[in-house]
């Protein structure tokens, strides 16, 4: 679980698809992503996910999120939250 407000700038790494999810105050969401990963958003949370050729990049811009990462040999799963970065290698 993350509870940070990221400040890192993210450059486009050949993004193929970008999606954005937000939860309102008091709301929680669970979303299955195109790669079959699952993201759980806590209340007042926002994430942007970019699916590129070499990686899947999740930027947590506010709140808290939990992930169930689907394994893909060709693409790492990266999460940016503030100055922190977590990578699940391919």
PDB file of C-alpha atoms in Angstrom:
ATOM      1  CA  UNK A   1       0.000   0.000   0.000  1.00  0.00           C
ATOM      2  CA  UNK A   2       1.210   3.490  -0.867  1.00  0.00           C
ATOM      3  CA  UNK A   3       0.117   6.742   0.660  1.00  0.00           C
ATOM      4  CA  UNK A   4       2.213   9.353  -1.126  1.00  0.00           C
ATOM      5  CA  UNK A   5       1.807  12.261  -3.496  1.00  0.00           C
ATOM      6  CA  UNK A   6       4.350  11.774  -6.305  1.00  0.00           C
ATOM      7  CA  UNK A   7       6.385  14.666  -7.616  1.00  0.00           C
ATOM      8  CA  UNK A   8       8.447  12.823 -10.226  1.00  0.00           C
ATOM      9  CA  UNK A   9       8.129  13.781 -13.875  1.00  0.00           C
ATOM     10  CA  UNK A  10       7.488  10.832 -16.153  1.00  0.00           C
ATOM     11  CA  UNK A  11       8.580  10.810 -19.769  1.00  0.00           C
ATOM     12  CA  UNK A  12       6.664   8.892 -22.406  1.00  0.00           C
ATOM     13  CA  UNK A  13       8.351   5.519 -23.008  1.00  0.00           C
ATOM     14  CA  UNK A  14       6.556   4.573 -26.210  1.00  0.00           C
ATOM     15  CA  UNK A  15       3.158   4.356 -24.557  1.00  0.00           C
ATOM     16  CA  UNK A  16       0.610   2.346 -26.470  1.00  0.00           C
ATOM     17  CA  UNK A  17      -2.367   2.898 -24.162  1.00  0.00           C
ATOM     18  CA  UNK A  18      -2.971   5.178 -21.187  1.00  0.00           C
ATOM     19  CA  UNK A  19      -5.810   4.812 -18.663  1.00  0.00           C
ATOM     20  CA  UNK A  20      -6.674   6.841 -15.569  1.00  0.00           C
ATOM     21  CA  UNK A  21      -8.714   5.795 -12.531  1.00  0.00           C
ATOM     22  CA  UNK A  22      -9.901   7.870  -9.584  1.00  0.00           C
ATOM     23  CA  UNK A  23     -11.882   7.049  -6.475  1.00  0.00           C
ATOM     24  CA  UNK A  24     -13.931   9.647  -4.646  1.00  0.00           C
ATOM     25  CA  UNK A  25     -14.077  10.307  -0.930  1.00  0.00           C
ATOM     26  CA  UNK A  26     -15.488   7.217   0.788  1.00  0.00           C
ATOM     27  CA  UNK A  27     -15.298   5.124  -2.402  1.00  0.00           C
ATOM     28  CA  UNK A  28     -13.034   2.140  -3.088  1.00  0.00           C
ATOM     29  CA  UNK A  29     -12.528   0.556  -6.499  1.00  0.00           C
ATOM     30  CA  UNK A  30     -11.098  -2.641  -7.917  1.00  0.00           C
ATOM     31  CA  UNK A  31     -10.151  -2.659 -11.598  1.00  0.00           C
ATOM     32  CA  UNK A  32      -8.808  -5.411 -13.824  1.00  0.00           C
ATOM     33  CA  UNK A  33      -6.304  -4.014 -16.302  1.00  0.00           C
ATOM     34  CA  UNK A  34      -5.769  -4.986 -19.930  1.00  0.00           C
ATOM     35  CA  UNK A  35      -2.754  -7.131 -18.967  1.00  0.00           C
ATOM     36  CA  UNK A  36      -4.898  -9.017 -16.406  1.00  0.00           C
ATOM     37  CA  UNK A  37      -3.283  -7.270 -13.415  1.00  0.00           C
ATOM     38  CA  UNK A  38      -5.672  -5.990 -10.734  1.00  0.00           C
ATOM     39  CA  UNK A  39      -5.514  -2.623  -8.986  1.00  0.00           C
ATOM     40  CA  UNK A  40      -7.333  -1.824  -5.751  1.00  0.00           C
ATOM     41  CA  UNK A  41      -7.833   1.899  -5.097  1.00  0.00           C
ATOM     42  CA  UNK A  42      -8.584   3.159  -1.624  1.00  0.00           C
ATOM     43  CA  UNK A  43     -10.673   6.283  -1.000  1.00  0.00           C
ATOM     44  CA  UNK A  44      -9.490   9.599  -2.564  1.00  0.00           C
ATOM     45  CA  UNK A  45      -6.950   7.883  -4.827  1.00  0.00           C
ATOM     46  CA  UNK A  46      -5.826   8.461  -8.412  1.00  0.00           C
ATOM     47  CA  UNK A  47      -3.565   6.486 -10.757  1.00  0.00           C
ATOM     48  CA  UNK A  48      -2.518   6.753 -14.375  1.00  0.00           C
ATOM     49  CA  UNK A  49      -1.358   3.581 -16.121  1.00  0.00           C
ATOM     50  CA  UNK A  50       0.669   3.592 -19.332  1.00  0.00           C
ATOM     51  CA  UNK A  51       1.045   0.328 -21.205  1.00  0.00           C
ATOM     52  CA  UNK A  52       4.180   0.540 -23.348  1.00  0.00           C
ATOM     53  CA  UNK A  53       6.136  -1.931 -25.419  1.00  0.00           C
ATOM     54  CA  UNK A  54       8.800  -2.416 -22.724  1.00  0.00           C
ATOM     55  CA  UNK A  55       6.931  -1.743 -19.502  1.00  0.00           C
ATOM     56  CA  UNK A  56       3.676  -1.078 -17.693  1.00  0.00           C
ATOM     57  CA  UNK A  57       4.015   2.175 -15.774  1.00  0.00           C
ATOM     58  CA  UNK A  58       1.682   3.092 -12.907  1.00  0.00           C
ATOM     59  CA  UNK A  59       1.870   6.626 -11.505  1.00  0.00           C
ATOM     60  CA  UNK A  60       0.081   7.018  -8.186  1.00  0.00           C
ATOM     61  CA  UNK A  61      -0.772  10.718  -7.994  1.00  0.00           C
ATOM     62  CA  UNK A  62      -2.752  10.570  -4.747  1.00  0.00           C
ATOM     63  CA  UNK A  63      -4.064   8.166  -2.154  1.00  0.00           C
ATOM     64  CA  UNK A  64      -3.403   4.473  -1.744  1.00  0.00           C
ATOM     65  CA  UNK A  65      -3.301   1.533  -4.138  1.00  0.00           C
ATOM     66  CA  UNK A  66      -2.635  -2.191  -3.928  1.00  0.00           C
ATOM     67  CA  UNK A  67      -1.668  -4.346  -6.920  1.00  0.00           C
ATOM     68  CA  UNK A  68      -1.968  -7.945  -8.052  1.00  0.00           C
ATOM     69  CA  UNK A  69       0.562  -8.026 -10.882  1.00  0.00           C
ATOM     70  CA  UNK A  70       0.152 -10.350 -13.856  1.00  0.00           C
ATOM     71  CA  UNK A  71       3.488 -11.773 -15.016  1.00  0.00           C
ATOM     72  CA  UNK A  72       4.656 -10.750 -18.482  1.00  0.00           C
ATOM     73  CA  UNK A  73       8.055 -11.757 -19.831  1.00  0.00           C
ATOM     74  CA  UNK A  74       8.340  -8.799 -22.193  1.00  0.00           C
ATOM     75  CA  UNK A  75       7.220  -5.965 -19.892  1.00  0.00           C
ATOM     76  CA  UNK A  76       8.193  -4.962 -16.366  1.00  0.00           C
ATOM     77  CA  UNK A  77       5.547  -3.531 -14.011  1.00  0.00           C
ATOM     78  CA  UNK A  78       6.727  -0.208 -12.520  1.00  0.00           C
ATOM     79  CA  UNK A  79       4.987   1.891  -9.873  1.00  0.00           C
ATOM     80  CA  UNK A  80       5.997   5.499  -9.227  1.00  0.00           C
ATOM     81  CA  UNK A  81       4.810   7.140  -6.034  1.00  0.00           C
ATOM     82  CA  UNK A  82       6.603  10.349  -5.057  1.00  0.00           C
ATOM     83  CA  UNK A  83      10.334   9.687  -5.022  1.00  0.00           C
ATOM     84  CA  UNK A  84       9.746   5.931  -4.662  1.00  0.00           C
ATOM     85  CA  UNK A  85       9.812   3.487  -7.542  1.00  0.00           C
ATOM     86  CA  UNK A  86       8.955  -0.216  -7.337  1.00  0.00           C
ATOM     87  CA  UNK A  87       9.744  -2.506 -10.263  1.00  0.00           C
ATOM     88  CA  UNK A  88       8.595  -6.049 -10.838  1.00  0.00           C
ATOM     89  CA  UNK A  89      11.037  -7.198 -13.528  1.00  0.00           C
ATOM     90  CA  UNK A  90       9.922  -9.151 -16.553  1.00  0.00           C
TER      91      UNK A  90
END
